Amino acid sequence: MVATASALLISCADLDYKSDLLVEKPDDVAEQDYLEMIRLKTAVLLAASLKMGAMYQNPDVSMEQIEAILADFKERLTRNGHGL
């Protein structure tokens, strides 16, 4: 479980770094592009937190099962008008 959590954190940090680079270089970043970067970073942080919490609470559940449950959760949120 520690290896999986570490890989998850590295993946999140890599995405965070890459998304920062997208708006770091241009002199003027469109507001819409900046808001999209923030939305994606927030979604990744929330997903990582939910996955790590699920892994901690249910160490015998596979990552595939956790991801399926989270996909269902996301579907229910977006279906009810709560965008992620």
mmCIF file of N, CA, C and O in Angstrom:
data_model
loop_
_atom_site.group_PDB
_atom_site.id
_atom_site.type_symbol
_atom_site.label_atom_id
_atom_site.label_comp_id
_atom_site.label_asym_id
_atom_site.label_seq_id
_atom_site.Cartn_x
_atom_site.Cartn_y
_atom_site.Cartn_z
ATOM 1 N N MET A 1 0.829 -1.192 0.000
ATOM 2 C CA MET A 1 0.000 0.000 0.000
ATOM 3 C C MET A 1 0.871 1.252 0.000
ATOM 4 O O MET A 1 0.543 2.223 -0.657
ATOM 5 N N VAL A 2 2.000 1.242 0.706
ATOM 6 C CA VAL A 2 2.875 2.407 0.755
ATOM 7 C C VAL A 2 3.413 2.730 -0.631
ATOM 8 O O VAL A 2 3.463 3.885 -1.037
ATOM 9 N N ALA A 3 3.793 1.694 -1.378
ATOM 10 C CA ALA A 3 4.314 1.911 -2.730
ATOM 11 C C ALA A 3 3.243 2.533 -3.626
ATOM 12 O O ALA A 3 3.525 3.437 -4.412
ATOM 13 N N THR A 4 2.012 2.068 -3.505
ATOM 14 C CA THR A 4 0.922 2.611 -4.320
ATOM 15 C C THR A 4 0.641 4.060 -3.951
ATOM 16 O O THR A 4 0.460 4.901 -4.818
ATOM 17 N N ALA A 5 0.618 4.359 -2.658
ATOM 18 C CA ALA A 5 0.391 5.736 -2.209
ATOM 19 C C ALA A 5 1.522 6.642 -2.674
ATOM 20 O O ALA A 5 1.280 7.767 -3.111
ATOM 21 N N SER A 6 2.750 6.159 -2.612
ATOM 22 C CA SER A 6 3.888 6.953 -3.073
ATOM 23 C C SER A 6 3.786 7.233 -4.566
ATOM 24 O O SER A 6 4.032 8.350 -5.013
ATOM 25 N N ALA A 7 3.428 6.219 -5.336
ATOM 26 C CA ALA A 7 3.276 6.400 -6.775
ATOM 27 C C ALA A 7 2.170 7.404 -7.077
ATOM 28 O O ALA A 7 2.287 8.218 -7.992
ATOM 29 N N LEU A 8 1.101 7.353 -6.308
ATOM 30 C CA LEU A 8 -0.014 8.277 -6.488
ATOM 31 C C LEU A 8 0.429 9.707 -6.215
ATOM 32 O O LEU A 8 0.118 10.623 -6.969
ATOM 33 N N LEU A 9 1.195 9.910 -5.157
ATOM 34 C CA LEU A 9 1.677 11.250 -4.823
ATOM 35 C C LEU A 9 2.642 11.773 -5.874
ATOM 36 O O LEU A 9 2.592 12.942 -6.250
ATOM 37 N N ILE A 10 3.517 10.910 -6.381
ATOM 38 C CA ILE A 10 4.452 11.325 -7.427
ATOM 39 C C ILE A 10 3.693 11.702 -8.684
ATOM 40 O O ILE A 10 3.989 12.703 -9.327
ATOM 41 N N SER A 11 2.680 10.926 -9.024
ATOM 42 C CA SER A 11 1.859 11.217 -10.194
ATOM 43 C C SER A 11 1.175 12.575 -10.052
ATOM 44 O O SER A 11 1.136 13.362 -10.994
ATOM 45 N N CYS A 12 0.640 12.853 -8.879
ATOM 46 C CA CYS A 12 -0.029 14.137 -8.639
ATOM 47 C C CYS A 12 0.966 15.288 -8.715
ATOM 48 O O CYS A 12 0.683 16.329 -9.293
ATOM 49 N N ALA A 13 2.139 15.098 -8.128
ATOM 50 C CA ALA A 13 3.156 16.145 -8.147
ATOM 51 C C ALA A 13 3.605 16.419 -9.577
ATOM 52 O O ALA A 13 3.814 17.572 -9.966
ATOM 53 N N ASP A 14 3.735 15.376 -10.391
ATOM 54 C CA ASP A 14 4.146 15.534 -11.785
ATOM 55 C C ASP A 14 3.093 16.312 -12.562
ATOM 56 O O ASP A 14 3.420 17.223 -13.319
ATOM 57 N N LEU A 15 1.829 15.986 -12.381
ATOM 58 C CA LEU A 15 0.758 16.704 -13.068
ATOM 59 C C LEU A 15 0.731 18.158 -12.621
ATOM 60 O O LEU A 15 0.571 19.068 -13.429
ATOM 61 N N ASP A 16 0.904 18.394 -11.331
ATOM 62 C CA ASP A 16 0.915 19.744 -10.790
ATOM 63 C C ASP A 16 2.036 20.555 -11.435
ATOM 64 O O ASP A 16 1.837 21.678 -11.879
ATOM 65 N N TYR A 17 3.224 19.966 -11.523
ATOM 66 C CA TYR A 17 4.379 20.627 -12.106
ATOM 67 C C TYR A 17 4.126 20.946 -13.574
ATOM 68 O O TYR A 17 4.372 22.055 -14.039
ATOM 69 N N LYS A 18 3.603 19.964 -14.325
ATOM 70 C CA LYS A 18 3.354 20.176 -15.754
ATOM 71 C C LYS A 18 2.283 21.236 -15.984
ATOM 72 O O LYS A 18 2.399 22.054 -16.892
ATOM 73 N N SER A 19 1.242 21.244 -15.175
ATOM 74 C CA SER A 19 0.187 22.234 -15.370
ATOM 75 C C SER A 19 0.682 23.629 -15.019
ATOM 76 O O SER A 19 0.299 24.603 -15.658
ATOM 77 N N ASP A 20 1.567 23.729 -14.026
ATOM 78 C CA ASP A 20 2.155 25.029 -13.697
ATOM 79 C C ASP A 20 3.004 25.549 -14.846
ATOM 80 O O ASP A 20 3.015 26.745 -15.134
ATOM 81 N N LEU A 21 3.728 24.655 -15.509
ATOM 82 C CA LEU A 21 4.570 25.068 -16.625
ATOM 83 C C LEU A 21 3.752 25.631 -17.778
ATOM 84 O O LEU A 21 4.212 26.507 -18.501
ATOM 85 N N LEU A 22 2.531 25.146 -17.948
ATOM 86 C CA LEU A 22 1.694 25.615 -19.048
ATOM 87 C C LEU A 22 1.359 27.092 -18.926
ATOM 88 O O LEU A 22 1.220 27.784 -19.928
ATOM 89 N N VAL A 23 1.207 27.578 -17.717
ATOM 90 C CA VAL A 23 0.853 28.990 -17.544
ATOM 91 C C VAL A 23 2.023 29.826 -17.049
ATOM 92 O O VAL A 23 1.913 31.032 -16.924
ATOM 93 N N GLU A 24 3.151 29.200 -16.799
ATOM 94 C CA GLU A 24 4.306 29.923 -16.294
ATOM 95 C C GLU A 24 5.029 30.677 -17.400
ATOM 96 O O GLU A 24 5.544 31.752 -17.195
ATOM 97 N N LYS A 25 5.085 30.108 -18.582
ATOM 98 C CA LYS A 25 5.869 30.678 -19.671
ATOM 99 C C LYS A 25 5.218 31.886 -20.342
ATOM 100 O O LYS A 25 5.872 32.888 -20.534
ATOM 101 N N PRO A 26 3.954 31.802 -20.742
ATOM 102 C CA PRO A 26 3.375 32.943 -21.472
ATOM 103 C C PRO A 26 3.291 34.195 -20.597
ATOM 104 O O PRO A 26 3.109 34.111 -19.382
ATOM 105 N N ASP A 27 3.468 35.349 -21.257
ATOM 106 C CA ASP A 27 3.378 36.609 -20.519
ATOM 107 C C ASP A 27 1.959 36.901 -20.067
ATOM 108 O O ASP A 27 1.735 37.420 -18.985
ATOM 109 N N ASP A 28 1.017 36.574 -20.911
ATOM 110 C CA ASP A 28 -0.375 36.785 -20.501
ATOM 111 C C ASP A 28 -1.154 35.488 -20.723
ATOM 112 O O ASP A 28 -1.223 34.957 -21.806
ATOM 113 N N VAL A 29 -1.686 35.009 -19.670
ATOM 114 C CA VAL A 29 -2.456 33.764 -19.702
ATOM 115 C C VAL A 29 -3.931 34.140 -19.714
ATOM 116 O O VAL A 29 -4.373 34.966 -18.910
ATOM 117 N N ALA A 30 -4.648 33.521 -20.607
ATOM 118 C CA ALA A 30 -6.085 33.787 -20.659
ATOM 119 C C ALA A 30 -6.724 33.326 -19.356
ATOM 120 O O ALA A 30 -6.339 32.293 -18.790
ATOM 121 N N GLU A 31 -7.675 34.094 -18.886
ATOM 122 C CA GLU A 31 -8.331 33.761 -17.633
ATOM 123 C C GLU A 31 -8.951 32.362 -17.686
ATOM 124 O O GLU A 31 -8.858 31.598 -16.729
ATOM 125 N N GLN A 32 -9.538 32.015 -18.822
ATOM 126 C CA GLN A 32 -10.165 30.702 -18.978
ATOM 127 C C GLN A 32 -9.128 29.579 -18.848
ATOM 128 O O GLN A 32 -9.393 28.555 -18.225
ATOM 129 N N ASP A 33 -7.939 29.773 -19.414
ATOM 130 C CA ASP A 33 -6.870 28.767 -19.311
ATOM 131 C C ASP A 33 -6.411 28.610 -17.867
ATOM 132 O O ASP A 33 -6.172 27.501 -17.388
ATOM 133 N N TYR A 34 -6.281 29.726 -17.175
ATOM 134 C CA TYR A 34 -5.863 29.680 -15.771
ATOM 135 C C TYR A 34 -6.910 28.964 -14.918
ATOM 136 O O TYR A 34 -6.581 28.106 -14.108
ATOM 137 N N LEU A 35 -8.172 29.276 -15.139
ATOM 138 C CA LEU A 35 -9.241 28.636 -14.370
ATOM 139 C C LEU A 35 -9.305 27.136 -14.653
ATOM 140 O O LEU A 35 -9.574 26.339 -13.751
ATOM 141 N N GLU A 36 -9.049 26.746 -15.902
ATOM 142 C CA GLU A 36 -9.033 25.319 -16.253
ATOM 143 C C GLU A 36 -7.886 24.608 -15.533
ATOM 144 O O GLU A 36 -8.051 23.502 -15.029
ATOM 145 N N MET A 37 -6.711 25.244 -15.459
ATOM 146 C CA MET A 37 -5.579 24.658 -14.748
ATOM 147 C C MET A 37 -5.928 24.456 -13.265
ATOM 148 O O MET A 37 -5.675 23.391 -12.706
ATOM 149 N N ILE A 38 -6.523 25.449 -12.666
ATOM 150 C CA ILE A 38 -6.909 25.352 -11.253
ATOM 151 C C ILE A 38 -7.941 24.246 -11.060
ATOM 152 O O ILE A 38 -7.870 23.466 -10.116
ATOM 153 N N ARG A 39 -8.918 24.150 -11.971
ATOM 154 C CA ARG A 39 -9.942 23.108 -11.870
ATOM 155 C C ARG A 39 -9.305 21.720 -11.934
ATOM 156 O O ARG A 39 -9.619 20.848 -11.123
ATOM 157 N N LEU A 40 -8.390 21.538 -12.872
ATOM 158 C CA LEU A 40 -7.746 20.234 -13.010
ATOM 159 C C LEU A 40 -6.877 19.903 -11.803
ATOM 160 O O LEU A 40 -6.859 18.765 -11.335
ATOM 161 N N LYS A 41 -6.153 20.879 -11.288
ATOM 162 C CA LYS A 41 -5.307 20.627 -10.122
ATOM 163 C C LYS A 41 -6.161 20.256 -8.911
ATOM 164 O O LYS A 41 -5.805 19.360 -8.151
ATOM 165 N N THR A 42 -7.281 20.947 -8.756
ATOM 166 C CA THR A 42 -8.166 20.648 -7.636
ATOM 167 C C THR A 42 -8.757 19.253 -7.778
ATOM 168 O O THR A 42 -8.828 18.497 -6.809
ATOM 169 N N ALA A 43 -9.147 18.891 -8.987
ATOM 170 C CA ALA A 43 -9.717 17.565 -9.221
ATOM 171 C C ALA A 43 -8.701 16.474 -8.925
ATOM 172 O O ALA A 43 -9.033 15.450 -8.318
ATOM 173 N N VAL A 44 -7.453 16.676 -9.331
ATOM 174 C CA VAL A 44 -6.409 15.685 -9.084
ATOM 175 C C VAL A 44 -6.135 15.555 -7.583
ATOM 176 O O VAL A 44 -5.992 14.451 -7.060
ATOM 177 N N LEU A 45 -6.092 16.673 -6.884
ATOM 178 C CA LEU A 45 -5.857 16.635 -5.440
ATOM 179 C C LEU A 45 -7.000 15.926 -4.723
ATOM 180 O O LEU A 45 -6.770 15.082 -3.843
ATOM 181 N N LEU A 46 -8.231 16.217 -5.107
ATOM 182 C CA LEU A 46 -9.383 15.550 -4.497
ATOM 183 C C LEU A 46 -9.355 14.057 -4.788
ATOM 184 O O LEU A 46 -9.564 13.229 -3.890
ATOM 185 N N ALA A 47 -9.079 13.681 -6.032
ATOM 186 C CA ALA A 47 -9.033 12.262 -6.400
ATOM 187 C C ALA A 47 -7.947 11.530 -5.618
ATOM 188 O O ALA A 47 -8.169 10.426 -5.117
ATOM 189 N N ALA A 48 -6.779 12.148 -5.493
ATOM 190 C CA ALA A 48 -5.685 11.515 -4.746
ATOM 191 C C ALA A 48 -6.068 11.341 -3.278
ATOM 192 O O ALA A 48 -5.800 10.296 -2.679
ATOM 193 N N SER A 49 -6.704 12.341 -2.711
ATOM 194 C CA SER A 49 -7.125 12.258 -1.304
ATOM 195 C C SER A 49 -8.149 11.146 -1.102
ATOM 196 O O SER A 49 -8.067 10.378 -0.137
ATOM 197 N N LEU A 50 -9.108 11.071 -2.005
ATOM 198 C CA LEU A 50 -10.127 10.025 -1.896
ATOM 199 C C LEU A 50 -9.515 8.633 -2.066
ATOM 200 O O LEU A 50 -9.857 7.703 -1.336
ATOM 201 N N LYS A 51 -8.603 8.490 -3.018
ATOM 202 C CA LYS A 51 -7.954 7.192 -3.237
ATOM 203 C C LYS A 51 -7.133 6.778 -2.021
ATOM 204 O O LYS A 51 -7.193 5.627 -1.576
ATOM 205 N N MET A 52 -6.354 7.698 -1.478
ATOM 206 C CA MET A 52 -5.517 7.349 -0.319
ATOM 207 C C MET A 52 -6.380 7.025 0.895
ATOM 208 O O MET A 52 -6.071 6.103 1.645
ATOM 209 N N GLY A 53 -7.475 7.750 1.081
ATOM 210 C CA GLY A 53 -8.379 7.445 2.184
ATOM 211 C C GLY A 53 -9.009 6.071 2.020
ATOM 212 O O GLY A 53 -9.111 5.302 2.982
ATOM 213 N N ALA A 54 -9.410 5.753 0.793
ATOM 214 C CA ALA A 54 -9.997 4.432 0.525
ATOM 215 C C ALA A 54 -8.970 3.326 0.722
ATOM 216 O O ALA A 54 -9.283 2.268 1.268
ATOM 217 N N MET A 55 -7.736 3.574 0.300
ATOM 218 C CA MET A 55 -6.671 2.571 0.480
ATOM 219 C C MET A 55 -6.391 2.341 1.963
ATOM 220 O O MET A 55 -6.186 1.214 2.399
ATOM 221 N N TYR A 56 -6.404 3.408 2.729
ATOM 222 C CA TYR A 56 -6.124 3.303 4.161
ATOM 223 C C TYR A 56 -7.247 2.555 4.885
ATOM 224 O O TYR A 56 -6.995 1.698 5.723
ATOM 225 N N GLN A 57 -8.478 2.878 4.549
ATOM 226 C CA GLN A 57 -9.622 2.258 5.211
ATOM 227 C C GLN A 57 -9.865 0.821 4.768
ATOM 228 O O GLN A 57 -10.407 0.021 5.514
ATOM 229 N N ASN A 58 -9.497 0.501 3.530
ATOM 230 C CA ASN A 58 -9.773 -0.813 2.954
ATOM 231 C C ASN A 58 -8.521 -1.381 2.291
ATOM 232 O O ASN A 58 -8.458 -1.458 1.062
ATOM 233 N N PRO A 59 -7.527 -1.785 3.060
ATOM 234 C CA PRO A 59 -6.265 -2.239 2.465
ATOM 235 C C PRO A 59 -6.407 -3.484 1.586
ATOM 236 O O PRO A 59 -5.532 -3.757 0.771
ATOM 237 N N ASP A 60 -7.494 -4.230 1.731
ATOM 238 C CA ASP A 60 -7.675 -5.448 0.944
ATOM 239 C C ASP A 60 -8.390 -5.203 -0.384
ATOM 240 O O ASP A 60 -8.526 -6.122 -1.193
ATOM 241 N N VAL A 61 -8.833 -3.986 -0.624
ATOM 242 C CA VAL A 61 -9.543 -3.659 -1.854
ATOM 243 C C VAL A 61 -8.516 -3.245 -2.913
ATOM 244 O O VAL A 61 -7.602 -2.479 -2.644
ATOM 245 N N SER A 62 -8.690 -3.741 -4.136
ATOM 246 C CA SER A 62 -7.736 -3.434 -5.206
ATOM 247 C C SER A 62 -7.910 -1.995 -5.683
ATOM 248 O O SER A 62 -8.979 -1.388 -5.531
ATOM 249 N N MET A 63 -6.856 -1.477 -6.297
ATOM 250 C CA MET A 63 -6.908 -0.124 -6.845
ATOM 251 C C MET A 63 -7.964 -0.040 -7.943
ATOM 252 O O MET A 63 -8.647 0.977 -8.084
ATOM 253 N N GLU A 64 -8.148 -1.106 -8.699
ATOM 254 C CA GLU A 64 -9.163 -1.114 -9.748
ATOM 255 C C GLU A 64 -10.564 -0.949 -9.148
ATOM 256 O O GLU A 64 -11.406 -0.232 -9.690
ATOM 257 N N GLN A 65 -10.814 -1.615 -8.015
ATOM 258 C CA GLN A 65 -12.118 -1.488 -7.361
ATOM 259 C C GLN A 65 -12.309 -0.070 -6.826
ATOM 260 O O GLN A 65 -13.389 0.501 -6.948
ATOM 261 N N ILE A 66 -11.260 0.484 -6.237
ATOM 262 C CA ILE A 66 -11.337 1.845 -5.712
ATOM 263 C C ILE A 66 -11.619 2.823 -6.846
ATOM 264 O O ILE A 66 -12.486 3.694 -6.734
ATOM 265 N N GLU A 67 -10.914 2.673 -7.965
ATOM 266 C CA GLU A 67 -11.116 3.571 -9.095
ATOM 267 C C GLU A 67 -12.517 3.425 -9.684
ATOM 268 O O GLU A 67 -13.114 4.412 -10.118
ATOM 269 N N ALA A 68 -13.057 2.215 -9.686
ATOM 270 C CA ALA A 68 -14.423 2.004 -10.177
ATOM 271 C C ALA A 68 -15.436 2.710 -9.269
ATOM 272 O O ALA A 68 -16.387 3.346 -9.752
ATOM 273 N N ILE A 69 -15.236 2.618 -7.977
ATOM 274 C CA ILE A 69 -16.130 3.284 -7.024
ATOM 275 C C ILE A 69 -16.043 4.800 -7.192
ATOM 276 O O ILE A 69 -17.064 5.501 -7.202
ATOM 277 N N LEU A 70 -14.822 5.318 -7.345
ATOM 278 C CA LEU A 70 -14.656 6.761 -7.519
ATOM 279 C C LEU A 70 -15.236 7.235 -8.854
ATOM 280 O O LEU A 70 -15.783 8.332 -8.939
ATOM 281 N N ALA A 71 -15.131 6.410 -9.896
ATOM 282 C CA ALA A 71 -15.730 6.762 -11.186
ATOM 283 C C ALA A 71 -17.248 6.850 -11.055
ATOM 284 O O ALA A 71 -17.887 7.758 -11.613
ATOM 285 N N ASP A 72 -17.832 5.929 -10.294
ATOM 286 C CA ASP A 72 -19.274 5.964 -10.050
ATOM 287 C C ASP A 72 -19.639 7.218 -9.260
ATOM 288 O O ASP A 72 -20.640 7.882 -9.561
ATOM 289 N N PHE A 73 -18.841 7.552 -8.272
ATOM 290 C CA PHE A 73 -19.062 8.754 -7.467
ATOM 291 C C PHE A 73 -19.020 10.000 -8.360
ATOM 292 O O PHE A 73 -19.900 10.867 -8.293
ATOM 293 N N LYS A 74 -18.021 10.077 -9.236
ATOM 294 C CA LYS A 74 -17.904 11.214 -10.150
ATOM 295 C C LYS A 74 -19.113 11.287 -11.078
ATOM 296 O O LYS A 74 -19.654 12.369 -11.319
ATOM 297 N N GLU A 75 -19.534 10.141 -11.588
ATOM 298 C CA GLU A 75 -20.698 10.092 -12.473
ATOM 299 C C GLU A 75 -21.941 10.623 -11.763
ATOM 300 O O GLU A 75 -22.715 11.401 -12.318
ATOM 301 N N ARG A 76 -22.136 10.207 -10.533
ATOM 302 C CA ARG A 76 -23.305 10.662 -9.776
ATOM 303 C C ARG A 76 -23.249 12.168 -9.509
ATOM 304 O O ARG A 76 -24.262 12.858 -9.584
ATOM 305 N N LEU A 77 -22.058 12.686 -9.216
ATOM 306 C CA LEU A 77 -21.918 14.118 -8.977
ATOM 307 C C LEU A 77 -22.219 14.911 -10.240
ATOM 308 O O LEU A 77 -22.956 15.900 -10.197
ATOM 309 N N THR A 78 -21.627 14.496 -11.360
ATOM 310 C CA THR A 78 -21.811 15.260 -12.592
ATOM 311 C C THR A 78 -23.230 15.124 -13.132
ATOM 312 O O THR A 78 -23.761 16.065 -13.707
ATOM 313 N N ARG A 79 -23.862 13.972 -12.911
ATOM 314 C CA ARG A 79 -25.236 13.776 -13.346
ATOM 315 C C ARG A 79 -26.182 14.706 -12.591
ATOM 316 O O ARG A 79 -27.181 15.165 -13.128
ATOM 317 N N ASN A 80 -25.862 15.011 -11.365
ATOM 318 C CA ASN A 80 -26.717 15.874 -10.541
ATOM 319 C C ASN A 80 -26.341 17.338 -10.623
ATOM 320 O O ASN A 80 -26.751 18.133 -9.801
ATOM 321 N N GLY A 81 -25.510 17.664 -11.614
ATOM 322 C CA GLY A 81 -25.191 19.079 -11.830
ATOM 323 C C GLY A 81 -24.049 19.619 -11.014
ATOM 324 O O GLY A 81 -23.821 20.827 -10.990
ATOM 325 N N HIS A 82 -23.308 18.773 -10.350
ATOM 326 C CA HIS A 82 -22.156 19.218 -9.563
ATOM 327 C C HIS A 82 -20.902 18.882 -10.356
ATOM 328 O O HIS A 82 -20.363 17.800 -10.229
ATOM 329 N N GLY A 83 -20.443 19.806 -11.158
ATOM 330 C CA GLY A 83 -19.273 19.536 -11.992
ATOM 331 C C GLY A 83 -18.010 19.301 -11.192
ATOM 332 O O GLY A 83 -17.852 19.799 -10.092
ATOM 333 N N LEU A 84 -17.132 18.486 -11.749
ATOM 334 C CA LEU A 84 -15.815 18.266 -11.142
ATOM 335 C C LEU A 84 -14.757 18.796 -12.057
ATOM 336 O O LEU A 84 -14.838 18.796 -13.211
#
